[in-house]
PDB file of C-alpha atoms and ligand atoms in Angstrom:
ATOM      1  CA  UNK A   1       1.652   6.966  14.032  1.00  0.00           C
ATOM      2  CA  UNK A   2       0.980   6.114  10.128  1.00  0.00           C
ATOM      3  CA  UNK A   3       1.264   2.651   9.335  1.00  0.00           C
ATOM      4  CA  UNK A   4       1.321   1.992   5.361  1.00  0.00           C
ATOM      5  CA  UNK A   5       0.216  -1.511   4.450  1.00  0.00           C
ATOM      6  CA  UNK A   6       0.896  -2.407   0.915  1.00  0.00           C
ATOM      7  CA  UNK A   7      -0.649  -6.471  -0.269  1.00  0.00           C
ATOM      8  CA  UNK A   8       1.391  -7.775  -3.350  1.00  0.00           C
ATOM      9  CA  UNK A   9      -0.625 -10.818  -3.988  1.00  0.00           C
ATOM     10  CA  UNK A  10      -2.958 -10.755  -6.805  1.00  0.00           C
ATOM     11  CA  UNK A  11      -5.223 -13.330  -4.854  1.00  0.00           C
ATOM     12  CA  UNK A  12      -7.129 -10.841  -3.536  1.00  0.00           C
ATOM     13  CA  UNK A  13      -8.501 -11.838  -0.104  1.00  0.00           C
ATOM     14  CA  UNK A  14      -5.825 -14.416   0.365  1.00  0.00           C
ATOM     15  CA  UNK A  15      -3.061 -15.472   2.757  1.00  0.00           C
ATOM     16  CA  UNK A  16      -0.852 -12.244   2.430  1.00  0.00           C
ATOM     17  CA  UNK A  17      -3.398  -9.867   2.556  1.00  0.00           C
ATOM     18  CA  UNK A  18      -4.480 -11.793   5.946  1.00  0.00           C
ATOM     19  CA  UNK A  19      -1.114 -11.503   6.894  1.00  0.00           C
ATOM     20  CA  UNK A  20      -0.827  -7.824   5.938  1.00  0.00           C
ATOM     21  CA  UNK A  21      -3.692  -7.230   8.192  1.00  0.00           C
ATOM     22  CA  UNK A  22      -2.933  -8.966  11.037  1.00  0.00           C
ATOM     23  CA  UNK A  23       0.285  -7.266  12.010  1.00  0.00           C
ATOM     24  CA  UNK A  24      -2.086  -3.415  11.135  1.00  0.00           C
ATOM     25  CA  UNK A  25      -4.022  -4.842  13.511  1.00  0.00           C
ATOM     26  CA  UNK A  26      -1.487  -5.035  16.245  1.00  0.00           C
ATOM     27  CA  UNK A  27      -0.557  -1.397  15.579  1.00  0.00           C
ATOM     28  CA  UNK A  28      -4.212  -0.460  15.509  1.00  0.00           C
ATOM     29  CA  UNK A  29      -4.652  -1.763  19.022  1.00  0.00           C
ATOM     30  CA  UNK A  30      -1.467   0.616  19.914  1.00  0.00           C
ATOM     31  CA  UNK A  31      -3.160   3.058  18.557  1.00  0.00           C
ATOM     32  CA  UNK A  32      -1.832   3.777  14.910  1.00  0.00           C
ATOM     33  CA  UNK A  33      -3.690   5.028  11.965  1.00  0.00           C
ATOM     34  CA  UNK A  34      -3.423   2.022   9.061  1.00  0.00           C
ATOM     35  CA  UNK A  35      -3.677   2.167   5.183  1.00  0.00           C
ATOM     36  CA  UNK A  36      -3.673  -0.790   2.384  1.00  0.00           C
ATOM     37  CA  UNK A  37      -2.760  -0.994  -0.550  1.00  0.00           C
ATOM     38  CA  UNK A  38      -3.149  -3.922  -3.353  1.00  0.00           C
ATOM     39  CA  UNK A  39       0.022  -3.708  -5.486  1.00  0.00           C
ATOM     40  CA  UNK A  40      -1.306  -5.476  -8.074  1.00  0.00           C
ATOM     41  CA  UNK A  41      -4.983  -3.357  -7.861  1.00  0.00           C
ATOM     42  CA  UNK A  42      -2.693  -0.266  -9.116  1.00  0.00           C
ATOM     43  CA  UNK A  43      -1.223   0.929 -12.476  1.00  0.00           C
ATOM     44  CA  UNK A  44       2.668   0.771 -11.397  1.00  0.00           C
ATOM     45  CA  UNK A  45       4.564   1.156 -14.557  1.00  0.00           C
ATOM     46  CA  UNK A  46       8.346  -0.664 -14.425  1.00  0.00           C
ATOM     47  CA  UNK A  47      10.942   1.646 -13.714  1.00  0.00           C
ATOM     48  CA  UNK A  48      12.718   2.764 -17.460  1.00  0.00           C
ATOM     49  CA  UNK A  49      15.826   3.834 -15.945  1.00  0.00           C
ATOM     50  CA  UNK A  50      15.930   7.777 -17.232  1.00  0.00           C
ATOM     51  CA  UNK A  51      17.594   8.048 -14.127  1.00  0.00           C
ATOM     52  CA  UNK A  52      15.654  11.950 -14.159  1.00  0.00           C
ATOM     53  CA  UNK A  53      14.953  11.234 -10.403  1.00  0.00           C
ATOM     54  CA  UNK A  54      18.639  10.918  -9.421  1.00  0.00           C
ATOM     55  CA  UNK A  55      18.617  14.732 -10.893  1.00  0.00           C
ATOM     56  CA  UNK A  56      15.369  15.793 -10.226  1.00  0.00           C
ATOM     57  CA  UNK A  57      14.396  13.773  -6.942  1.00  0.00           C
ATOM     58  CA  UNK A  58      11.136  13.109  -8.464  1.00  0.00           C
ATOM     59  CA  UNK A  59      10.014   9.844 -10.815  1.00  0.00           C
ATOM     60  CA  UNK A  60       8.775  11.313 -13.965  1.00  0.00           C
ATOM     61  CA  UNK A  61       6.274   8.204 -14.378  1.00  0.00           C
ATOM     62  CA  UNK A  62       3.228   9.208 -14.296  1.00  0.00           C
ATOM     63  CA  UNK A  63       1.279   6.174 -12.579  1.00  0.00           C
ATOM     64  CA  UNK A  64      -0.509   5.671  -9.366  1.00  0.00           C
ATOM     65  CA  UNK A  65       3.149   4.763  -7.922  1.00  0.00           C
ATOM     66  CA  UNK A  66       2.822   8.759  -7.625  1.00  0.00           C
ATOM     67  CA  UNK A  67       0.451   8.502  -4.654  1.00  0.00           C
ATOM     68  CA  UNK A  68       2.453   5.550  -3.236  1.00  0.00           C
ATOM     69  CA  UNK A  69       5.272   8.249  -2.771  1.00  0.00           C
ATOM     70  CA  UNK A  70       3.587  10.456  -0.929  1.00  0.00           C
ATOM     71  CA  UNK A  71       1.958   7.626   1.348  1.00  0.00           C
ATOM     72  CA  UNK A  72       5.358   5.808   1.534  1.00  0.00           C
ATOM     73  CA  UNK A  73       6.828   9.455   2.519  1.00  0.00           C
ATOM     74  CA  UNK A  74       4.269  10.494   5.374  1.00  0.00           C
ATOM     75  CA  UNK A  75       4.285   6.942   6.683  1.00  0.00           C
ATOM     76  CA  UNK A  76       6.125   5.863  10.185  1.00  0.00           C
ATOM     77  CA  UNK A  77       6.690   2.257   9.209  1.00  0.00           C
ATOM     78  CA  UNK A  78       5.566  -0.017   5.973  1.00  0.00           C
ATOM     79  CA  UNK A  79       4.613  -3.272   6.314  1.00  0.00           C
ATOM     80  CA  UNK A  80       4.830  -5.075   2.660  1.00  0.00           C
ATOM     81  CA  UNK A  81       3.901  -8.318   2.356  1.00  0.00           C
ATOM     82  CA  UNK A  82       4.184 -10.850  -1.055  1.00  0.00           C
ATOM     83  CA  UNK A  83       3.622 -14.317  -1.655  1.00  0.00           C
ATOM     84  CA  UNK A  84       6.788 -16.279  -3.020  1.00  0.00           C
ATOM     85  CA  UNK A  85       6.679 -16.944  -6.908  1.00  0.00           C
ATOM     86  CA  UNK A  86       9.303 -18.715  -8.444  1.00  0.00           C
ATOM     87  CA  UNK A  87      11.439 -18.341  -4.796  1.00  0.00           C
ATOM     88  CA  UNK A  88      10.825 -14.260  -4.576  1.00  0.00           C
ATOM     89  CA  UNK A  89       8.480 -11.654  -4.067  1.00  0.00           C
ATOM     90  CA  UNK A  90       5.454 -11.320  -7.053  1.00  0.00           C
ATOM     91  CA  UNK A  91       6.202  -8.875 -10.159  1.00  0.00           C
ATOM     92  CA  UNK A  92       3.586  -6.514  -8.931  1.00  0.00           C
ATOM     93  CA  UNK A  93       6.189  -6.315  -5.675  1.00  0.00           C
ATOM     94  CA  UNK A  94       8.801  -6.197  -7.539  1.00  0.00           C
ATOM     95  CA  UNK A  95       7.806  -3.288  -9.817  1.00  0.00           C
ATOM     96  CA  UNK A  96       6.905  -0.831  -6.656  1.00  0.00           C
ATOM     97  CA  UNK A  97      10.139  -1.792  -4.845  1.00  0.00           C
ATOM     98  CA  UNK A  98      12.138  -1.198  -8.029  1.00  0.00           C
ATOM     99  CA  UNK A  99      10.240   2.357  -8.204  1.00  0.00           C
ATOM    100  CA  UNK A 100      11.824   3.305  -4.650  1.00  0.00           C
ATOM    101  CA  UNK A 101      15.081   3.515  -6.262  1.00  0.00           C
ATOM    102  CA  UNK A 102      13.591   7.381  -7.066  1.00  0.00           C
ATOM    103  CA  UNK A 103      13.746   7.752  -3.190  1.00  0.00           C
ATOM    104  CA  UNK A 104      18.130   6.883  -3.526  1.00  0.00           C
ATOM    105  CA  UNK A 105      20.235  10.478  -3.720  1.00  0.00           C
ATOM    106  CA  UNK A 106      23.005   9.768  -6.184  1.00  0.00           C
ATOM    107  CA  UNK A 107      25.537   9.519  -2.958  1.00  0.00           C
ATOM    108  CA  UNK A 108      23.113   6.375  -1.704  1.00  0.00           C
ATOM    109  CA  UNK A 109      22.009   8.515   0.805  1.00  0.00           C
ATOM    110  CA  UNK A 110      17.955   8.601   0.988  1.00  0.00           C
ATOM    111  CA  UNK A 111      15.575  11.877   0.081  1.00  0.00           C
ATOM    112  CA  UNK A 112      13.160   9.714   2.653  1.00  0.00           C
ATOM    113  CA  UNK A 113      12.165  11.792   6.275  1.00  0.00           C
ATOM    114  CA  UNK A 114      13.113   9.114   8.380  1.00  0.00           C
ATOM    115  CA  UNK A 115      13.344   6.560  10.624  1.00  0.00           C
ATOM    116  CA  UNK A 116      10.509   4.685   9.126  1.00  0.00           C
ATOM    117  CA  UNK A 117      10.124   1.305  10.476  1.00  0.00           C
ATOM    118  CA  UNK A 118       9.804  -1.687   7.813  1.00  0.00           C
ATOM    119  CA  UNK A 119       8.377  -5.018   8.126  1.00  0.00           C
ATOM    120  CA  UNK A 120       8.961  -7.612   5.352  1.00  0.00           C
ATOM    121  CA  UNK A 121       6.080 -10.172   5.318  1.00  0.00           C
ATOM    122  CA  UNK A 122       5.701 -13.093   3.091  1.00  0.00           C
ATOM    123  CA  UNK A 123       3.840 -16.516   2.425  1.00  0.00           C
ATOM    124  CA  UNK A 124       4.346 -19.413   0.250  1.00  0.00           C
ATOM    125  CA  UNK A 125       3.325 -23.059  -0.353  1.00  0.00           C
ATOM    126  CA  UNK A 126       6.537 -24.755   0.711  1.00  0.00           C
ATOM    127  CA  UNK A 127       6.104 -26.246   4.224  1.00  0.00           C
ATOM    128  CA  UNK A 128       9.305 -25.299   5.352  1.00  0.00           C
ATOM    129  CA  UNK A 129       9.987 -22.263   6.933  1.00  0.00           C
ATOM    130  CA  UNK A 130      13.741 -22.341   6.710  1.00  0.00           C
ATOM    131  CA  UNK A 131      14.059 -22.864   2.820  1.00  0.00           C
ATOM    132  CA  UNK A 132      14.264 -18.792   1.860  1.00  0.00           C
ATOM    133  CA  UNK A 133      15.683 -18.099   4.805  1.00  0.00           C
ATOM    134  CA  UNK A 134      18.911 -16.170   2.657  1.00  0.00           C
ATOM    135  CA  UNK A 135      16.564 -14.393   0.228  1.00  0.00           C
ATOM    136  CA  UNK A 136      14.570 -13.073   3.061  1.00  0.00           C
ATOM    137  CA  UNK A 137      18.007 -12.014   4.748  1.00  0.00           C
ATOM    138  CA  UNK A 138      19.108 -10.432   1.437  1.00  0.00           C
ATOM    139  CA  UNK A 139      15.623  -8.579   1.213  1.00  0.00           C
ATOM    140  CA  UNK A 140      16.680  -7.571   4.957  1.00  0.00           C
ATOM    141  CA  UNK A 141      19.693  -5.773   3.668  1.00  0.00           C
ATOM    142  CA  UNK A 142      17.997  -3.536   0.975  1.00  0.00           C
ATOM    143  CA  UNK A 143      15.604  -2.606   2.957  1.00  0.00           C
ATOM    144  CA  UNK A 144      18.631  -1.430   5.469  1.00  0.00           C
ATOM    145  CA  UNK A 145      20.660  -0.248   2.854  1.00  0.00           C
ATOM    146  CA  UNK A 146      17.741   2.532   1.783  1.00  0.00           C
ATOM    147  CA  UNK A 147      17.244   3.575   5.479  1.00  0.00           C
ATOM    148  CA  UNK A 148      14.512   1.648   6.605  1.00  0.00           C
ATOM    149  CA  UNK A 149      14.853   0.432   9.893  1.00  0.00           C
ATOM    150  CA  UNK A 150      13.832  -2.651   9.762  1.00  0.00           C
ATOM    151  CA  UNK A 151      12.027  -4.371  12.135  1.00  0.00           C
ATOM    152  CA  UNK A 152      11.978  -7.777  10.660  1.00  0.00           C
ATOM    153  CA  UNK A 153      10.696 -10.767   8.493  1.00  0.00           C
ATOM    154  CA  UNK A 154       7.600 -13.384   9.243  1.00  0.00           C
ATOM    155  CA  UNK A 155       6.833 -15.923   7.038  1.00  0.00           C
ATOM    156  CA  UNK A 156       3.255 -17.936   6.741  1.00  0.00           C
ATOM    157  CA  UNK A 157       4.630 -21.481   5.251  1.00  0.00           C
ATOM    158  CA  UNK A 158       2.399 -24.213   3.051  1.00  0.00           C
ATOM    159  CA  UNK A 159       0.011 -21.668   2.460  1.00  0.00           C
ATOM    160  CA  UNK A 160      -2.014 -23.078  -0.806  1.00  0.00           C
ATOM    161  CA  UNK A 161      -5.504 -22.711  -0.702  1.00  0.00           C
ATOM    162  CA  UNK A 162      -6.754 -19.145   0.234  1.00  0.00           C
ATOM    163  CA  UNK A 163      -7.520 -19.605   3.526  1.00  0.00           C
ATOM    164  CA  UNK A 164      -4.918 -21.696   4.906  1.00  0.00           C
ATOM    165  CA  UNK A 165      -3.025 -19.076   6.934  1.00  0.00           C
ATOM    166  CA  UNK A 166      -6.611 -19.360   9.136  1.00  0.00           C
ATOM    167  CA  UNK A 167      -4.981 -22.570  10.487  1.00  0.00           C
ATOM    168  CA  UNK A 168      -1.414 -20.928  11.855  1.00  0.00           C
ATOM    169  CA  UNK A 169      -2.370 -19.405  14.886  1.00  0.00           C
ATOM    170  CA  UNK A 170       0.577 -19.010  16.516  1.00  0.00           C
ATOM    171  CA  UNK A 171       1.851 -17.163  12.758  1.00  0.00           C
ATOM    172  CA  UNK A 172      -1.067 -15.292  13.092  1.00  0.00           C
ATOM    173  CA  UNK A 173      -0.513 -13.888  16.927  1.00  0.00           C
ATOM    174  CA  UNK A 174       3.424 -13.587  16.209  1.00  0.00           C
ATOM    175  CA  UNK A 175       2.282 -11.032  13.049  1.00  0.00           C
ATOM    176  CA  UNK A 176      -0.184  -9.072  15.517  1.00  0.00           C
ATOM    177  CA  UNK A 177       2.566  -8.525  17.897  1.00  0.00           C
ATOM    178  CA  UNK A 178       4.846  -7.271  15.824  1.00  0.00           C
ATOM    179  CA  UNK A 179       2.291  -5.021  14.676  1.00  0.00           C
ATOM    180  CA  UNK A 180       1.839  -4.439  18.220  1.00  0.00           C
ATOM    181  CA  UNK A 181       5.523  -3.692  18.117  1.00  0.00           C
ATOM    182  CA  UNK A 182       5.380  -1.060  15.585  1.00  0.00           C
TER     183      UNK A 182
HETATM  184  C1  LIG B 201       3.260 -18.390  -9.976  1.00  0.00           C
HETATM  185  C2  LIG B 201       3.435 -18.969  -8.603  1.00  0.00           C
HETATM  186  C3  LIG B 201       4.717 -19.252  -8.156  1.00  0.00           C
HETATM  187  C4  LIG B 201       4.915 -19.758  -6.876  1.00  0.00           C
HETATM  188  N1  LIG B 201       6.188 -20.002  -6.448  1.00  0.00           N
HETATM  189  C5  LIG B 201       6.409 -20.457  -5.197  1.00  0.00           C
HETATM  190  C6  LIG B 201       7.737 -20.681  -4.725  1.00  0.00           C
HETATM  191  O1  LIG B 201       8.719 -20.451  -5.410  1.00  0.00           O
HETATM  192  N2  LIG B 201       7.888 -21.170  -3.472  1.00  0.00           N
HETATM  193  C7  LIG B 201       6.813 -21.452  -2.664  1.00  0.00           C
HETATM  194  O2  LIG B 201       7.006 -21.899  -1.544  1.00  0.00           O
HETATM  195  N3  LIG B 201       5.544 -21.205  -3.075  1.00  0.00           N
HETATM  196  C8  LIG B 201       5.317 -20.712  -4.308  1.00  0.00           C
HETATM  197  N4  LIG B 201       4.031 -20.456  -4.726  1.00  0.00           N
HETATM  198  C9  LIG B 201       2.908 -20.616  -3.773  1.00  0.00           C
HETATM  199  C10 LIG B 201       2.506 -19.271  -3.127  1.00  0.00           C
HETATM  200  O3  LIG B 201       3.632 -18.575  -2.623  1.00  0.00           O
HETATM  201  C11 LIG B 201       1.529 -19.472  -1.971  1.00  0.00           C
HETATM  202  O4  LIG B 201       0.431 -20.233  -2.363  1.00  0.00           O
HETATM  203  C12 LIG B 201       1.059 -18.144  -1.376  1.00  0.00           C
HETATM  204  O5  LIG B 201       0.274 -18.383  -0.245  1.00  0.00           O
HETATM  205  C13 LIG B 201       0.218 -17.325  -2.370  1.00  0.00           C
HETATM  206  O6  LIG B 201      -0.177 -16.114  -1.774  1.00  0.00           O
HETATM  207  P1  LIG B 201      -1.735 -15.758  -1.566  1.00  0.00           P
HETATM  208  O7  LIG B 201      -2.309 -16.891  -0.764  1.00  0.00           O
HETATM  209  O8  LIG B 201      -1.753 -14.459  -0.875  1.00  0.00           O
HETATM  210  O9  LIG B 201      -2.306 -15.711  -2.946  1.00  0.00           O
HETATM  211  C14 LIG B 201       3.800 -19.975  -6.018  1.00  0.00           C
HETATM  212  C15 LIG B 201       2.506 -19.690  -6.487  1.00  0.00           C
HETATM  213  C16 LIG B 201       2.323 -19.190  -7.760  1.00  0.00           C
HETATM  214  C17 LIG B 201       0.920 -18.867  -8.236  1.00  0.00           C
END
């Protein structure tokens, strides 16, 4: 079992990376194989719309969003985690999930092997776990909508200074197990 890990905070060594690796770690003690990523450590172009991939099934970009591809297509689930900026994911998210839009067959259906299970994992400095509750629902749906069987969303709250997420145990076990889960 391939689990893909992919960090989309530019604070490297921070809460979301933590996070990231705290639910591989689950699925390392079941026994799966785990890779990481830092979004924002690669050269991941935005997507220009050519809309070539819809004909050709391939991106014609030529960035390192080429090996995310490959990983993304001989993974078994894909945990992605971002902090929230400005109430979403980062732009370094942003610009890989936009990029799986090469992965989308013009009928919606996907060119991905699947099922690959997805986990959606974020932070952010607001206290209150509750407040994105609808934007992590939406993020939810497109996740569904391009296949991915998704397993769910966990969210590290009031996270400011680096570290913070060290404090939220329970967070911390709850991310493991659904690693765990994977
Ligand atoms: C540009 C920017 C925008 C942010 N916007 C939000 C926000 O909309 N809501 C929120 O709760 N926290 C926001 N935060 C706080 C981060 O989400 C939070 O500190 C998170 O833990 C950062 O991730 P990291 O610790 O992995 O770097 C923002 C931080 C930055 C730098």
């Amino acid at each position: 079992m391939k689990v893909l890990g992919l960090v989309g905070s530019p604070r490297e060594g921070a809460n979301t990376e933590k996070l990231v690796n705290a639910i591989l770690e689950g699925a390392v003690e079941n026994g799966a194989e785990t890779k990481t990523y830092n979004l924002s450590k690669l050269d991941i172009n935005p997507c220009k719309g050519c809309m070539t991939c819809k004909i050709e099934g391939k991106c014609v970009i030529d960035d390192d969003m080429q090996e995310l591809y490959d990983e993304v297509q001989a993974a078994d689930a894909i945990v992605l985690g971002s902090p929230l900026y400005m109430w979403e994911i980062t732009a370094q998210t942003k610009l890989f999930v936009d990029r799986l839009v090469a992965f989308i067959k013009p009928d919606f259906s996907t060119r991905l092997n699947m099922p690959k299970k997805f986990v959606l994992a974020y932070t952010q400095g607001n206290p209150d776990a509750t407040t994105f509750k609808p934007y992590f629902d939406y993020m939810e749906g497109l996740f569904s909508f391009m296949q991915f069987d998704v397993q769910g969303s966990i969210v590290a709250a009031g996270t400011r200074e680096k570290d913070d997420i060290l404090a939220q145990e329970a967070v911390l076990a709850r991310a493991k197990e659904m690693g765990k889960n994977l």
